[in-house]
Each structure stands twice: as structure tokens, then as C-alpha cells.
mmCIF file of C-alpha atoms in Angstrom:
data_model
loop_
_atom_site.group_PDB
_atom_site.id
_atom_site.type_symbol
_atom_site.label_atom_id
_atom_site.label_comp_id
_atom_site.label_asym_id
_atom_site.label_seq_id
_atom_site.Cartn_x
_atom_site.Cartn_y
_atom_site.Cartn_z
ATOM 1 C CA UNK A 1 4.302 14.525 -6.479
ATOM 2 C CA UNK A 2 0.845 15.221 -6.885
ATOM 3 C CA UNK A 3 -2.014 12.588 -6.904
ATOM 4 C CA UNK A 4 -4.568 12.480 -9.314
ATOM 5 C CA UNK A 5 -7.988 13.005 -8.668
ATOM 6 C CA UNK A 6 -11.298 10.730 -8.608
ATOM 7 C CA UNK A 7 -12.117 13.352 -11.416
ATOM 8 C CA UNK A 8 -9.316 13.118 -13.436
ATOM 9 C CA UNK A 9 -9.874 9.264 -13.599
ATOM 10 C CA UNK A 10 -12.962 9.293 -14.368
ATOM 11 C CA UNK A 11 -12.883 9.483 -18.287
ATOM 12 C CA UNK A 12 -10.426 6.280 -17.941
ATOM 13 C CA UNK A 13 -11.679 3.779 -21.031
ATOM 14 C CA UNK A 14 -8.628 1.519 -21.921
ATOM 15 C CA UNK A 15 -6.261 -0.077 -20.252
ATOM 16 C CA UNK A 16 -3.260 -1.333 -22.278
ATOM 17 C CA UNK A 17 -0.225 -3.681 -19.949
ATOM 18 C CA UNK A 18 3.154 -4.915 -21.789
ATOM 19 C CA UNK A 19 6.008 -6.255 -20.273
ATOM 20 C CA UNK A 20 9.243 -4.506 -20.610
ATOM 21 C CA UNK A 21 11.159 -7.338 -19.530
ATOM 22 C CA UNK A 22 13.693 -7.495 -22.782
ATOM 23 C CA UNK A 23 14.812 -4.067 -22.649
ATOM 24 C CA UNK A 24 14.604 -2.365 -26.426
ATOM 25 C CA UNK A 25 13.608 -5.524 -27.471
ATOM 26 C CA UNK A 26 10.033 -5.596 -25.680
ATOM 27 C CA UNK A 27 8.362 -4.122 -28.311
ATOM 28 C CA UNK A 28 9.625 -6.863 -30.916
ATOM 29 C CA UNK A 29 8.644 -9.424 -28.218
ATOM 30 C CA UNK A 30 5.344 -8.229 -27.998
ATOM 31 C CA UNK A 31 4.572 -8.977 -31.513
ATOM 32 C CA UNK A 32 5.838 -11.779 -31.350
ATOM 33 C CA UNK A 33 4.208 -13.091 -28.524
ATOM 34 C CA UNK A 34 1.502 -13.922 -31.033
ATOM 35 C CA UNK A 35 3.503 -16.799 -32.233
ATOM 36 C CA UNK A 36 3.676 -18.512 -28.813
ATOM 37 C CA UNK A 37 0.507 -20.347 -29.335
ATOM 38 C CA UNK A 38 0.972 -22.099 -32.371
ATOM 39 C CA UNK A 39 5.130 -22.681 -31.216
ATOM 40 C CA UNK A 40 4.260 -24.184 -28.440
ATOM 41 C CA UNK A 41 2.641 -26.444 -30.099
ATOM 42 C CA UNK A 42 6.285 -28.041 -31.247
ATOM 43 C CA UNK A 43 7.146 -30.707 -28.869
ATOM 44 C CA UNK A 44 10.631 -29.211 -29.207
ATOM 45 C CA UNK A 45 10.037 -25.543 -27.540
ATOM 46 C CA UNK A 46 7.566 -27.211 -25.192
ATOM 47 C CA UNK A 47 10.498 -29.091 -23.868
ATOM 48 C CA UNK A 48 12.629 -26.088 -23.946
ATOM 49 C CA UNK A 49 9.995 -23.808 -22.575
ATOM 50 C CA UNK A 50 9.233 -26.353 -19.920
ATOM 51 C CA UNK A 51 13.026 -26.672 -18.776
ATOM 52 C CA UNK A 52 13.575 -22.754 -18.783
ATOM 53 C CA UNK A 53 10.033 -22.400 -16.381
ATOM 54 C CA UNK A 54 11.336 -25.110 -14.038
ATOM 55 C CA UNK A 55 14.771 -23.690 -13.384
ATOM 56 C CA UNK A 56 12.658 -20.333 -12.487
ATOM 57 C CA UNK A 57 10.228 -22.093 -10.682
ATOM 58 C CA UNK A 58 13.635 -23.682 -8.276
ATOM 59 C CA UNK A 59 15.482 -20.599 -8.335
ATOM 60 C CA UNK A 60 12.670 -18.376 -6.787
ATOM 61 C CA UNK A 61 11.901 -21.371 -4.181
ATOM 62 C CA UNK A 62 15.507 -21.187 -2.467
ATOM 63 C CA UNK A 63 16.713 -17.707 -0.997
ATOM 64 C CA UNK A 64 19.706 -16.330 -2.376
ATOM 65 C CA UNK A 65 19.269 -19.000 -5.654
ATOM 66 C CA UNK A 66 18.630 -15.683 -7.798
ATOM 67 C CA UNK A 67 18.693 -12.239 -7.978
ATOM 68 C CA UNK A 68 15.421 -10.914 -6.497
ATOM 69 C CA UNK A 69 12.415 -9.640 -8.607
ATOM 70 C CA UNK A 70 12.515 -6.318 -9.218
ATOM 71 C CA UNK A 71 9.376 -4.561 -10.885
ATOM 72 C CA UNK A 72 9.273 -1.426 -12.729
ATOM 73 C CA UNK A 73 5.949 0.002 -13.874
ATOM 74 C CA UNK A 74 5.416 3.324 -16.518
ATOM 75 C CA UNK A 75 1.413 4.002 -16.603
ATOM 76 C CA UNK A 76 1.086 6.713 -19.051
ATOM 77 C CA UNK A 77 -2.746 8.252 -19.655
ATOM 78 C CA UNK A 78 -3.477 9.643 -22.888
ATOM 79 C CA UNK A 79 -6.868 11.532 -23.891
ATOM 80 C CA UNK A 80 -9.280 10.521 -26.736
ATOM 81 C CA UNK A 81 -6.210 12.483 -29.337
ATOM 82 C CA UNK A 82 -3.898 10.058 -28.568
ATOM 83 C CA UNK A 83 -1.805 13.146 -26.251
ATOM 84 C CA UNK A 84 -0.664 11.964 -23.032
ATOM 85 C CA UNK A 85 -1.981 13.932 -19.868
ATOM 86 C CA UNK A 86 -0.472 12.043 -17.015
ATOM 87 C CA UNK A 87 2.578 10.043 -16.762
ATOM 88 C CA UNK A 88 3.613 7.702 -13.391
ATOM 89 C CA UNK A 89 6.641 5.732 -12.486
ATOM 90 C CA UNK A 90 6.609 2.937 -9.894
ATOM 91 C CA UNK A 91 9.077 0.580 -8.427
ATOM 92 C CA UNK A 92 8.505 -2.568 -6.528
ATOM 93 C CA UNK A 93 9.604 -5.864 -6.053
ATOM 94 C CA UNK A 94 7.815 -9.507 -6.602
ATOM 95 C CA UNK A 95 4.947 -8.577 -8.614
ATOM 96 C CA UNK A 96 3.630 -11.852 -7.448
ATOM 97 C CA UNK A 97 3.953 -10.716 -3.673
ATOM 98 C CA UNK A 98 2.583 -7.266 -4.668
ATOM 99 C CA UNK A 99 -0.825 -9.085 -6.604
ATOM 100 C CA UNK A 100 -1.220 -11.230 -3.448
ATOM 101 C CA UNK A 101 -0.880 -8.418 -0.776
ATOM 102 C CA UNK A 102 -3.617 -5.812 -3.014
ATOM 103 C CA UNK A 103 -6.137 -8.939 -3.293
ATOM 104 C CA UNK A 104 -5.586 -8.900 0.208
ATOM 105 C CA UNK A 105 -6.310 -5.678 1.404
ATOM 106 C CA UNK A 106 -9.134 -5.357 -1.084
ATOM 107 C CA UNK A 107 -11.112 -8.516 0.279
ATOM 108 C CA UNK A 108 -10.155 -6.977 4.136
ATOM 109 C CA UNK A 109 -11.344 -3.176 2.655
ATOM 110 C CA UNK A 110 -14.425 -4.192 1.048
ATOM 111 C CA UNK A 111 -15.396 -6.920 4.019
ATOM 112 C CA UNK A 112 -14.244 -3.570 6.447
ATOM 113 C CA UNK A 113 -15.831 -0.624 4.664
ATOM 114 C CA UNK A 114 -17.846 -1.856 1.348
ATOM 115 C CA UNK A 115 -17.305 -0.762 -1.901
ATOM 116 C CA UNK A 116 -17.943 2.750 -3.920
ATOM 117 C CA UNK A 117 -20.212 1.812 -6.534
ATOM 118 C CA UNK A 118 -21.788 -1.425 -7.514
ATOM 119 C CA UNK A 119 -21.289 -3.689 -11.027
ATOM 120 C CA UNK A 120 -18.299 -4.634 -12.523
ATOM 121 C CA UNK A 121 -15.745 -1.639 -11.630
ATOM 122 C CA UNK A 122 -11.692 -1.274 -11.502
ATOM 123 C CA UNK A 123 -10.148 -0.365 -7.629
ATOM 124 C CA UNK A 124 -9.777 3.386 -8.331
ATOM 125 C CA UNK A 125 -13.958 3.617 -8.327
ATOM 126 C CA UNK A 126 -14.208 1.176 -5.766
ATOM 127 C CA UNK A 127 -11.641 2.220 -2.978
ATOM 128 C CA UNK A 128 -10.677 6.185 -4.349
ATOM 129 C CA UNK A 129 -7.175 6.848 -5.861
ATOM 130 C CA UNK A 130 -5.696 8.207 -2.779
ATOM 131 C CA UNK A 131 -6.368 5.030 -0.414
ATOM 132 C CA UNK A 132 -5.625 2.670 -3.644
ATOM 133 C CA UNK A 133 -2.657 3.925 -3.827
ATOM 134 C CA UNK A 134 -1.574 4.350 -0.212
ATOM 135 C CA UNK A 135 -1.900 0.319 -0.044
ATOM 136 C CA UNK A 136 0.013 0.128 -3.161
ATOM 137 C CA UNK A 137 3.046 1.719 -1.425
ATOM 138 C CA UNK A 138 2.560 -0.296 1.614
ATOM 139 C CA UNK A 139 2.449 -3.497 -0.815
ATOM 140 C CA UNK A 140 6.045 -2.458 -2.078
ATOM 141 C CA UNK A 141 5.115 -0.342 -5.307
ATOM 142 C CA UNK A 142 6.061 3.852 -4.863
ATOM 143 C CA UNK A 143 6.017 6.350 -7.194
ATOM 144 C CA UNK A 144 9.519 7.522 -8.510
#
């Protein structure tokens, strides 16, 4: 599959990230997401909330309590229209893993070999596409 360019990047403005976690039902989630601030508020889902995050938190801390963490990611790029140009598929596992591993190699990278540019940029202007996402296969995440 082809890569795309530095150039083809470039006009990147936006960024949007959902979860797809719920299946047909992430959309509805995502909306409603906008509740959890004023629900959590309720002792009531607190407590549930707060049961439901430590059972996760236990199952992920003994091997073979769980299913492992599997991670599938759609980045689609649209133009200023709205008309998508690009789409990409990735797999992984433990997005946690994966977010540790990049910070990584981008601390080790820009200690190694400096950055592209200066200011407050994203990883494809500081490290190129190609070697950005080279380390994201060798952090777990391939295209598909």
C-alpha cells in the first residue's frame, strides 16, 4: 500500500478521534458522552462507574484474567468539501503499550536526531510520515 507523502499532509487542519468501542452503537455513545459529567456527579453511577473501572483495572493486572486489548484504528482524511481523499486501516494491540512505546521512541529520536521544525507541531512534521510510521509498526500498529 502506498504511503502518503510529507506533501500530501501538509494541508492537515483537524483532527477528529472517537472510540468505536460499542460497535453501531458508538455513534449514540458519543453523544452521549456529554452526559458523563453531570452523571457522574450521582453518588450512585460513581459507585457503579468506580466498581466497573476496578474490575478492569484487576483484570488487565493478571495474565490470562481477560481477553487481550485489541485496537482497531480507521483515519479517514477529507479535503476542505467535506470529500474524503485518503482512507487507512490499522490494527494493534494495548493502545496503552502502543502510547508508551511512540513517547518512547520520540524522546530517543528527537534526543538522537532533533526535530523537523520548531513550535508546537504534530509527529508527521517533526519525524516525516515514512519513519513515523515505520515506528508505529514496530510499536504493534500496521496498516490493513
Amino acid at each position: 500500500m502506498p504511503r502518503l507523502n510529507q506533501a500530501q499532509l501538509a494541508p492537515l487542519t483537524e483532527v477528529g478521534v472517537f472510540l468505536g468501542w460499542f460497535g453501531r452503537a458508538t455513534p449514540i455513545v458519543h453523544y452521549a458522552s456529554a452526559l458523563a459529567g453531570p452523571m457522574r456527579r450521582q453518588r450512585f453511577v460513581r459507585d457503579i462507574l468506580d466498581k466497573r473501572a476496578h474490575r478492569i483495572q484487576q483484570s488487565r493486572g493478571q495474565p490470562g484474567a481477560g481477553p487481550p486489548i485489541r485496537s482497531d484504528v480507521v483515519a479517514v482524511a477529507r479535503d476542505a468539501r467535506g470529500r474524503t481523499v485518503a482512507t487507512i486501516h490499522l490494527i494493534g494491540a494495548d493502545p496503552y503499550s502502543f502510547t508508551a512505546a511512540m513517547l518512547a521512541w520520540a524522546a530517543d529520536r528527537a534526543a538522537a536526531k532533533g526535530i523537523r521544525s520548531t513550535g508546537a507541531i504534530g509527529p508527521v512534521e517533526a519525524f516525516g510520515a515514512g519513519d513515523l510510521e515505520d515506528a508505529c509498526a514496530e510499536a504493534g500498529f500496521r496498516r490493513y
